[in-house]
Amino acid sequence: MIQKLRGMKDIFFDEALKFDYIVNTAKYTFEKYGFSKIITPLAEEYDLFKRSVGDETDVVSKEMYDFFDKGNRHIALRPEGTAGVVRCYLEEKFNKSNPNIKWYYYGPMYRYEAPQKGRYREFNQIGIESFGIRSALLDAEIIEMAIRFLKNLKIDDIILEINSLGNIESRKKYIESLQKYLLENYDKLSENSKIRCHKNPLRVLDSKEDDEIVKNAPKMIDFFDEESKKYFEDVLYYLEKFNIKYEINPKLVRGLDYYSDTVFEIKTNKLGAKSTIIGGGRYDKLTEILSNQSCPAIGFAIGIERIMQLIEHNDFISKKDNVYIVYTDETKNYLFSVLNELRDKDINIFYEYESKNFSYQMKKANKLGANKVIILGEQEVKDGFVAIKDFESGEQSNVKISNIKEVI
Ligand code: HAM
């Protein structure tokens, strides 16, 4: 038997309802903040991710699902959504015609990671991206929106970690100084950090094996210019205005290269030690990297599978009535009149396609969780009636076929 690929999964029954519930809650929440939907392709040119996410990141250097198509183009399945959305924004020249755009999207992403609970090779994200505005108030509002989305799903046991990487110039100066320090302490670094020290020094800061070195490393905040400092202070000020609790984590750098200024992660302890469910930040330099045209932007993405694991209630299960119709060979003709009457009502209708005996049908109605059973008995039907049994109250009454729509 052919089986699904490692790190991928099928989602069905209640889990599929939960998935839709999360997406619908995101849509409901984000539209109130002025976001509209965008759909971009699953496949993009490999170079888009190489240039935006960064070719030294794990995502690009180790985890890409890439291939050459029949025209010998180097293609990648998207590992994340931001790069494609930014590509569209620039390709459509919205930075000139309509710069202030707020988009949300959702769909599958691909990363060739070592699969484990909550970490897949195909996973689904809901993301948002906001273009054209550099404002500390917007940064805080976007974080507040992420938390409101979780609140709307009744998820509140969360930790918001926030940091600033400083504006583009400050970040550049800091990276130079950090790299110099890391090279001076090169022999004491773990093997992983030795590689990162050359390729992606910021990522050494979130290394778990190099605590001592990291502790004494130059501090990002000391390299902030006045604008960077003020910007971060303002973000924190507005978060307080929104009543959002946060923890500043100076080691938070994120795993993708395009960030500057505000970066944040929303974590939970419920999925194992501090697992990240939402991550994002400002990326004012990305449009410039891709097109030489600068345009401020900020966004975040939510891991749908991780959110699914956190939902403990059943609010996503349909509250619609389940109606089961019991009939016999003799009354089968009436089945169609009943179906035709009821199909345009907002209920779920079940019946057997092949004739079955009465007790089989009643057992099936029970199994399907029917609230009501319509019984097309021979005598009742002859008299122009059907019997309706309410499974919850146990009451049964005869109703005229022509009145059935009003009673159900
Ligand atoms: P990210 O932190 O790489 O950010 O991913 C965001 C979220 O996707 C994570 O917090 C996690 O919940 C989920 N996720 C990531 N990898 C996996 C995986 N292998 N299996 C299951 N879930 C996973 C981004 O992707 C950025 N594009 C976010 C962003 C948007 N920044 C600005 N705009």
Short mmCIF file of C-alpha atoms and ligand atoms in Angstrom, two decimals:
data_model
loop_
_atom_site.label_atom_id
_atom_site.label_comp_id
_atom_site.label_asym_id
_atom_site.label_seq_id
_atom_site.Cartn_x
_atom_site.Cartn_y
_atom_site.Cartn_z
CA MET A 1 0.00 0.00 0.00
CA ILE A 2 1.26 3.47 -0.83
CA GLN A 3 1.25 5.61 2.29
CA LYS A 4 1.39 9.34 2.83
CA LEU A 5 4.81 10.97 2.88
CA ARG A 6 6.70 11.26 6.16
CA GLY A 7 5.86 14.50 7.96
CA MET A 8 2.58 14.94 6.06
CA LYS A 9 -0.93 14.13 7.19
CA ASP A 10 -4.57 13.68 6.19
CA ILE A 11 -7.13 15.79 8.01
CA PHE A 12 -10.73 14.57 8.16
CA PHE A 13 -13.95 14.39 10.22
CA ASP A 14 -13.86 16.54 13.37
CA GLU A 15 -10.26 17.61 12.75
CA ALA A 16 -11.26 19.03 9.36
CA LEU A 17 -14.12 20.94 11.04
CA LYS A 18 -11.64 22.28 13.59
CA PHE A 19 -9.33 23.38 10.78
CA ASP A 20 -12.16 25.32 9.08
CA TYR A 21 -13.23 26.82 12.40
CA ILE A 22 -9.71 28.22 12.92
CA VAL A 23 -9.58 29.65 9.39
CA ASN A 24 -13.07 31.17 9.74
CA THR A 25 -12.18 32.72 13.09
CA ALA A 26 -9.06 34.25 11.53
CA LYS A 27 -11.10 35.66 8.65
CA TYR A 28 -13.73 37.01 11.06
CA THR A 29 -11.08 38.63 13.26
CA PHE A 30 -8.75 40.03 10.60
CA GLU A 31 -11.44 41.53 8.37
CA LYS A 32 -12.43 43.77 11.28
CA TYR A 33 -8.94 45.30 11.13
CA GLY A 34 -9.18 45.96 7.40
CA PHE A 35 -7.49 42.83 6.05
CA SER A 36 -8.69 41.21 2.82
CA LYS A 37 -7.78 37.86 1.36
CA ILE A 38 -4.93 37.11 -1.03
CA ILE A 39 -4.17 33.78 -2.70
CA THR A 40 -0.69 33.27 -4.13
CA PRO A 41 0.85 30.19 -5.80
CA LEU A 42 2.22 27.25 -3.86
CA ALA A 43 5.25 27.14 -6.14
CA GLU A 44 7.57 30.08 -6.77
CA GLU A 45 11.02 30.58 -8.22
CA TYR A 46 13.62 29.18 -5.82
CA ASP A 47 15.46 32.51 -5.88
CA LEU A 48 12.52 34.33 -4.32
CA PHE A 49 13.05 32.42 -1.07
CA LYS A 50 16.81 32.43 -1.35
CA ARG A 51 16.82 36.22 -1.52
CA SER A 52 14.05 36.98 0.96
CA VAL A 53 14.22 34.31 3.66
CA GLY A 54 18.01 34.24 3.22
CA ASP A 55 20.24 31.52 1.78
CA GLU A 56 22.04 31.04 5.10
CA THR A 57 18.87 30.23 7.05
CA ASP A 58 17.99 26.61 7.87
CA VAL A 59 14.73 27.05 5.97
CA VAL A 60 16.54 27.73 2.70
CA SER A 61 19.87 25.93 3.14
CA LYS A 62 18.44 22.66 4.53
CA GLU A 63 14.68 22.46 4.28
CA MET A 64 13.54 23.49 0.81
CA TYR A 65 11.34 21.29 -1.35
CA ASP A 66 12.89 22.35 -4.64
CA PHE A 67 13.09 20.84 -8.11
CA PHE A 68 13.72 21.74 -11.74
CA ASP A 69 10.57 21.84 -13.87
CA LYS A 70 10.34 20.61 -17.46
CA GLY A 71 11.58 24.00 -18.67
CA ASN A 72 14.63 23.65 -16.40
CA ARG A 73 13.46 26.43 -14.06
CA HIS A 74 14.53 26.10 -10.43
CA ILE A 75 11.24 25.94 -8.49
CA ALA A 76 10.47 25.65 -4.78
CA LEU A 77 7.32 24.78 -2.86
CA ARG A 78 6.85 27.74 -0.52
CA PRO A 79 8.33 27.23 2.95
CA GLU A 80 6.40 30.30 4.19
CA GLY A 81 3.91 32.83 2.83
CA THR A 82 5.53 36.25 3.20
CA ALA A 83 7.91 36.06 0.22
CA GLY A 84 5.15 35.22 -2.29
CA VAL A 85 2.87 37.97 -0.99
CA VAL A 86 5.68 40.54 -1.19
CA ARG A 87 6.51 39.32 -4.71
CA CYS A 88 2.88 39.91 -5.74
CA TYR A 89 2.80 43.37 -4.11
CA LEU A 90 5.89 44.42 -6.06
CA GLU A 91 4.95 42.67 -9.29
CA GLU A 92 1.59 44.48 -9.31
CA LYS A 93 3.41 47.75 -8.48
CA PHE A 94 1.08 48.38 -5.54
CA ASN A 95 3.94 50.20 -3.82
CA LYS A 96 3.31 52.96 -6.40
CA SER A 97 -0.44 52.79 -6.99
CA ASN A 98 -1.92 51.61 -3.70
CA PRO A 99 0.81 51.22 -1.08
CA ASN A 100 -1.27 50.68 2.06
CA ILE A 101 -2.52 47.14 1.72
CA LYS A 102 -3.48 44.65 4.41
CA TRP A 103 -3.74 41.03 3.29
CA TYR A 104 -4.39 37.70 4.97
CA TYR A 105 -3.85 34.25 3.47
CA TYR A 106 -3.77 30.64 4.45
CA GLY A 107 -2.55 27.40 2.97
CA PRO A 108 0.06 24.67 3.06
CA MET A 109 3.78 25.37 3.47
CA TYR A 110 6.66 22.92 3.01
CA ARG A 111 9.83 22.50 5.06
CA TYR A 112 11.97 19.39 5.01
CA GLU A 113 12.37 19.29 8.80
CA ALA A 114 12.76 16.32 11.16
CA PRO A 115 9.10 15.51 11.88
CA GLN A 116 7.88 15.40 15.47
CA LYS A 117 4.71 16.35 17.35
CA GLY A 118 3.65 19.78 16.11
CA ARG A 119 6.39 19.87 13.48
CA TYR A 120 5.54 18.64 10.00
CA ARG A 121 7.01 18.76 6.53
CA GLU A 122 3.71 19.94 5.11
CA PHE A 123 1.93 22.24 7.53
CA ASN A 124 -0.65 25.00 7.22
CA GLN A 125 -0.26 28.63 8.11
CA ILE A 126 -2.62 31.56 8.31
CA GLY A 127 -0.62 34.72 7.72
CA ILE A 128 -1.15 38.45 7.51
CA GLU A 129 1.01 41.09 5.85
CA SER A 130 0.53 44.86 6.09
CA PHE A 131 2.32 47.11 3.60
CA GLY A 132 3.17 50.79 3.36
CA ILE A 133 3.14 51.92 6.99
CA ARG A 134 5.95 52.21 9.51
CA SER A 135 4.24 52.97 12.78
CA ALA A 136 4.77 51.62 16.29
CA LEU A 137 1.01 51.80 16.78
CA LEU A 138 0.46 49.47 13.81
CA ASP A 139 3.05 47.01 15.19
CA ALA A 140 1.25 46.93 18.53
CA GLU A 141 -2.16 46.66 16.89
CA ILE A 142 -1.06 43.69 14.82
CA ILE A 143 0.14 41.88 17.92
CA GLU A 144 -3.13 42.77 19.65
CA MET A 145 -4.99 41.32 16.64
CA ALA A 146 -3.04 38.03 16.91
CA ILE A 147 -3.95 37.80 20.58
CA ARG A 148 -7.58 38.66 19.87
CA PHE A 149 -7.68 35.87 17.29
CA LEU A 150 -6.48 33.43 19.98
CA LYS A 151 -8.99 34.85 22.46
CA ASN A 152 -11.78 34.32 19.92
CA LEU A 153 -10.72 30.65 19.83
CA LYS A 154 -10.75 30.62 23.67
CA ILE A 155 -6.97 30.21 23.81
CA ASP A 156 -5.59 32.51 26.50
CA ASP A 157 -2.82 30.63 28.27
CA ILE A 158 -0.09 32.24 26.18
CA ILE A 159 3.17 34.15 26.47
CA LEU A 160 4.06 37.04 24.16
CA GLU A 161 7.80 37.45 23.70
CA ILE A 162 8.98 40.57 21.95
CA ASN A 163 12.28 42.06 20.90
CA SER A 164 13.65 44.63 18.52
CA LEU A 165 16.46 44.05 16.05
CA GLY A 166 16.81 47.80 15.57
CA ASN A 167 16.23 49.58 12.31
CA ILE A 168 18.13 48.52 9.20
CA GLU A 169 21.27 50.58 9.92
CA SER A 170 21.45 49.64 13.62
CA ARG A 171 20.95 45.98 12.82
CA LYS A 172 23.80 46.06 10.30
CA LYS A 173 26.23 47.65 12.78
CA TYR A 174 25.25 45.18 15.48
CA ILE A 175 25.76 42.14 13.26
CA GLU A 176 29.28 43.34 12.37
CA SER A 177 30.20 43.75 16.02
CA LEU A 178 28.59 40.44 17.06
CA GLN A 179 30.46 38.58 14.34
CA LYS A 180 33.75 40.13 15.44
CA TYR A 181 33.11 38.99 19.04
CA LEU A 182 32.09 35.48 17.92
CA LEU A 183 35.22 35.12 15.81
CA GLU A 184 37.33 36.15 18.81
CA ASN A 185 35.67 33.33 20.79
CA TYR A 186 35.47 30.93 17.89
CA ASP A 187 37.15 27.94 19.60
CA LYS A 188 34.63 27.98 22.45
CA LEU A 189 31.60 27.86 20.15
CA SER A 190 29.52 24.74 19.47
CA GLU A 191 29.89 23.21 16.01
CA ASN A 192 26.50 24.61 14.97
CA SER A 193 27.36 28.11 16.09
CA LYS A 194 30.74 27.97 14.35
CA ILE A 195 28.86 27.61 11.08
CA ARG A 196 26.28 30.24 12.03
CA CYS A 197 28.99 32.65 13.10
CA HIS A 198 30.08 32.91 9.45
CA LYS A 199 26.74 32.58 7.78
CA ASN A 200 24.11 33.99 10.13
CA PRO A 201 25.64 35.37 13.36
CA LEU A 202 22.31 36.59 14.80
CA ARG A 203 21.14 33.00 15.06
CA VAL A 204 23.97 32.20 17.50
CA LEU A 205 21.99 34.28 20.01
CA ASP A 206 19.23 31.69 20.21
CA SER A 207 21.67 28.76 20.42
CA LYS A 208 21.00 26.64 23.50
CA GLU A 209 24.56 25.28 23.63
CA ASP A 210 26.43 28.58 23.82
CA ASP A 211 24.85 30.28 26.83
CA GLU A 212 28.15 31.50 28.31
CA ILE A 213 29.42 33.09 25.09
CA VAL A 214 26.03 34.60 24.31
CA LYS A 215 25.79 36.05 27.83
CA ASN A 216 28.89 38.15 27.29
CA ALA A 217 28.21 39.03 23.67
CA PRO A 218 27.62 42.67 22.68
CA LYS A 219 24.01 43.64 23.37
CA MET A 220 21.79 44.56 20.48
CA ILE A 221 20.22 47.46 22.31
CA ASP A 222 23.62 49.18 22.74
CA PHE A 223 23.79 49.54 18.95
CA PHE A 224 20.37 51.09 18.53
CA ASP A 225 20.31 54.62 17.23
CA GLU A 226 17.79 57.06 18.72
CA GLU A 227 15.13 56.19 16.16
CA SER A 228 15.36 52.45 16.85
CA LYS A 229 15.20 52.97 20.61
CA LYS A 230 12.24 55.31 20.39
CA TYR A 231 10.44 53.01 17.97
CA PHE A 232 10.73 49.99 20.27
CA GLU A 233 9.71 52.02 23.34
CA ASP A 234 6.65 53.24 21.45
CA VAL A 235 5.66 49.68 20.46
CA LEU A 236 5.82 48.67 24.12
CA TYR A 237 3.91 51.80 25.12
CA TYR A 238 1.07 50.98 22.71
CA LEU A 239 1.01 47.33 23.81
CA GLU A 240 0.42 48.58 27.34
CA LYS A 241 -2.37 50.84 26.04
CA PHE A 242 -3.96 47.73 24.51
CA ASN A 243 -3.54 45.93 27.87
CA ILE A 244 -1.26 43.33 26.35
CA LYS A 245 1.23 41.62 28.65
CA TYR A 246 4.65 40.94 27.13
CA GLU A 247 8.09 39.63 28.01
CA ILE A 248 11.11 41.22 26.37
CA ASN A 249 13.41 38.47 25.14
CA PRO A 250 16.70 40.03 23.95
CA LYS A 251 17.69 36.70 22.37
CA LEU A 252 14.64 36.53 20.13
CA VAL A 253 15.94 36.93 16.56
CA ARG A 254 13.57 34.69 14.50
CA GLY A 255 14.74 32.10 11.98
CA LEU A 256 14.17 34.11 8.81
CA ASP A 257 16.56 36.83 7.67
CA TYR A 258 14.22 39.57 6.55
CA TYR A 259 13.33 41.13 9.90
CA SER A 260 14.33 44.46 11.41
CA ASP A 261 12.85 46.40 14.39
CA THR A 262 9.92 44.62 16.03
CA VAL A 263 10.00 40.81 16.20
CA PHE A 264 7.67 38.70 18.32
CA GLU A 265 6.56 35.18 19.05
CA ILE A 266 3.46 33.96 20.85
CA LYS A 267 4.20 30.79 22.78
CA THR A 268 2.43 28.27 24.94
CA ASN A 269 3.59 25.74 27.51
CA LYS A 270 0.75 23.41 26.64
CA LEU A 271 2.51 21.76 23.69
CA GLY A 272 5.78 20.98 25.44
CA ALA A 273 8.42 23.47 26.54
CA LYS A 274 7.49 26.90 25.18
CA SER A 275 6.27 25.99 21.75
CA THR A 276 5.73 28.86 19.28
CA ILE A 277 2.26 29.11 17.77
CA ILE A 278 2.57 32.52 16.10
CA GLY A 279 5.68 34.32 14.88
CA GLY A 280 6.24 37.53 13.01
CA GLY A 281 7.74 40.96 12.83
CA ARG A 282 8.59 44.02 10.79
CA TYR A 283 10.53 43.59 7.56
CA ASP A 284 11.11 47.07 6.13
CA LYS A 285 14.09 46.06 4.02
CA LEU A 286 12.58 43.10 2.20
CA THR A 287 10.98 45.01 -0.67
CA GLU A 288 14.32 46.69 -1.24
CA ILE A 289 16.17 43.36 -1.36
CA LEU A 290 13.72 42.10 -3.97
CA SER A 291 13.24 45.22 -6.05
CA ASN A 292 15.43 48.13 -4.92
CA GLN A 293 12.27 49.95 -3.89
CA SER A 294 11.78 50.44 -0.20
CA CYS A 295 8.43 50.00 1.45
CA PRO A 296 7.78 49.31 5.14
CA ALA A 297 5.89 46.15 6.04
CA ILE A 298 5.00 43.90 8.95
CA GLY A 299 3.25 40.55 9.36
CA PHE A 300 2.95 37.29 11.22
CA ALA A 301 1.99 33.69 10.62
CA ILE A 302 0.03 31.21 12.70
CA GLY A 303 0.71 27.46 12.67
CA ILE A 304 -2.74 25.94 12.16
CA GLU A 305 -1.76 22.43 13.32
CA ARG A 306 -0.33 23.79 16.56
CA ILE A 307 -3.51 25.81 17.18
CA MET A 308 -5.58 22.68 16.49
CA GLN A 309 -3.79 20.92 19.33
CA LEU A 310 -4.73 23.74 21.72
CA ILE A 311 -8.47 23.73 21.11
CA GLU A 312 -10.12 21.75 23.83
CA HIS A 313 -13.79 22.73 23.35
CA ASN A 314 -16.21 21.50 20.68
CA ASP A 315 -17.58 24.82 19.45
CA PHE A 316 -16.56 23.95 15.91
CA ILE A 317 -18.96 21.01 15.70
CA SER A 318 -22.09 21.89 13.75
CA LYS A 319 -25.12 22.74 15.88
CA LYS A 320 -27.46 21.96 13.00
CA ASP A 321 -30.21 19.41 13.52
CA ASN A 322 -29.50 15.93 12.16
CA VAL A 323 -32.69 14.46 10.75
CA TYR A 324 -32.91 10.78 9.81
CA ILE A 325 -35.72 9.46 7.59
CA VAL A 326 -36.95 5.91 8.15
CA TYR A 327 -38.93 4.35 5.28
CA THR A 328 -40.02 0.95 3.92
CA ASP A 329 -40.19 -0.41 0.38
CA GLU A 330 -43.88 0.49 0.38
CA THR A 331 -43.36 4.10 1.46
CA LYS A 332 -40.19 4.80 -0.54
CA ASN A 333 -42.13 7.00 -2.98
CA TYR A 334 -42.98 9.40 -0.14
CA LEU A 335 -39.31 9.67 0.74
CA PHE A 336 -38.87 11.98 -2.25
CA SER A 337 -41.70 14.31 -1.29
CA VAL A 338 -40.20 14.63 2.19
CA LEU A 339 -36.70 15.17 0.81
CA ASN A 340 -37.90 17.77 -1.66
CA GLU A 341 -39.71 19.61 1.15
CA LEU A 342 -36.73 19.59 3.50
CA ARG A 343 -33.60 19.97 1.36
CA ASP A 344 -33.64 23.75 1.38
CA LYS A 345 -33.84 23.89 5.20
CA ASP A 346 -30.63 24.39 7.16
CA ILE A 347 -30.49 20.84 8.52
CA ASN A 348 -28.50 17.67 7.84
CA ILE A 349 -30.58 14.85 6.35
CA PHE A 350 -29.67 11.16 6.37
CA TYR A 351 -31.43 8.04 5.05
CA GLU A 352 -30.44 4.66 3.60
CA TYR A 353 -29.88 4.27 -0.14
CA GLU A 354 -30.84 0.59 -0.10
CA SER A 355 -33.85 -0.68 1.86
CA LYS A 356 -33.11 -1.83 5.41
CA ASN A 357 -35.37 -3.06 8.19
CA PHE A 358 -36.86 -0.77 10.82
CA SER A 359 -34.54 -1.68 13.68
CA TYR A 360 -31.43 -1.27 11.48
CA GLN A 361 -32.59 2.22 10.53
CA MET A 362 -33.36 3.26 14.12
CA LYS A 363 -29.93 2.05 15.28
CA LYS A 364 -28.29 3.97 12.44
CA ALA A 365 -30.21 7.13 13.38
CA ASN A 366 -28.82 6.78 16.89
CA LYS A 367 -25.30 6.20 15.65
CA LEU A 368 -25.45 9.30 13.46
CA GLY A 369 -26.58 11.36 16.46
CA ALA A 370 -29.94 12.27 14.90
CA ASN A 371 -32.04 14.71 16.94
CA LYS A 372 -35.17 13.83 15.02
CA VAL A 373 -36.40 10.82 13.09
CA ILE A 374 -39.10 11.05 10.46
CA ILE A 375 -40.88 7.71 10.15
CA LEU A 376 -42.72 6.99 6.92
CA GLY A 377 -45.00 4.19 8.20
CA GLU A 378 -47.44 2.57 5.79
CA GLN A 379 -50.65 3.45 7.62
CA GLU A 380 -49.60 7.03 8.46
CA VAL A 381 -48.56 7.73 4.89
CA LYS A 382 -51.86 6.37 3.56
CA ASP A 383 -53.59 8.92 5.82
CA GLY A 384 -51.28 11.71 4.59
CA PHE A 385 -49.12 11.85 7.76
CA VAL A 386 -45.58 11.09 8.85
CA ALA A 387 -44.45 10.36 12.42
CA ILE A 388 -41.76 12.61 13.85
CA LYS A 389 -39.83 11.33 16.85
CA ASP A 390 -37.76 13.78 18.85
CA PHE A 391 -34.78 11.77 20.12
CA GLU A 392 -33.99 14.19 22.92
CA SER A 393 -37.46 14.42 24.53
CA GLY A 394 -38.59 10.95 23.32
CA GLU A 395 -41.89 12.51 22.14
CA GLN A 396 -43.51 11.31 18.94
CA SER A 397 -46.24 13.07 16.97
CA ASN A 398 -48.00 12.70 13.64
CA VAL A 399 -47.62 15.60 11.24
CA LYS A 400 -49.24 16.21 7.86
CA ILE A 401 -46.71 15.80 5.04
CA SER A 402 -47.63 19.30 3.81
CA ASN A 403 -46.73 20.75 7.25
CA ILE A 404 -43.46 18.96 7.68
CA LYS A 405 -41.33 21.94 6.69
CA GLU A 406 -42.76 24.07 9.50
CA VAL A 407 -42.43 21.36 12.14
CA ILE A 408 -38.84 20.28 11.45
P1 HAM B 1 7.74 31.14 11.12
O1 HAM B 1 8.08 31.48 12.54
O2 HAM B 1 8.75 30.42 10.33
O3 HAM B 1 7.35 32.50 10.43
O4 HAM B 1 6.39 30.29 11.10
C1 HAM B 1 5.22 30.77 11.73
C2 HAM B 1 4.51 29.64 12.46
O5 HAM B 1 4.29 28.54 11.59
C3 HAM B 1 5.30 29.04 13.62
O6 HAM B 1 5.16 29.82 14.79
C4 HAM B 1 4.63 27.68 13.78
O7 HAM B 1 3.44 27.80 14.53
C5 HAM B 1 4.29 27.33 12.34
N1 HAM B 1 5.29 26.39 11.81
C6 HAM B 1 6.51 26.67 11.30
N2 HAM B 1 7.13 25.55 10.90
C7 HAM B 1 6.30 24.54 11.16
C8 HAM B 1 6.36 23.10 10.97
N3 HAM B 1 7.40 22.52 10.41
N4 HAM B 1 5.28 22.35 11.35
C9 HAM B 1 4.19 22.94 11.91
N5 HAM B 1 4.08 24.28 12.11
C10 HAM B 1 5.11 25.06 11.75
C11 HAM B 1 7.00 32.62 9.11
O8 HAM B 1 6.74 31.69 8.40
C12 HAM B 1 6.90 34.06 8.65
N6 HAM B 1 6.51 34.05 7.22
C13 HAM B 1 5.90 34.84 9.48
C14 HAM B 1 5.78 36.26 9.03
C15 HAM B 1 4.79 36.76 8.25
N7 HAM B 1 6.62 37.23 9.28
C16 HAM B 1 6.21 38.33 8.69
N8 HAM B 1 5.10 38.04 8.04
#
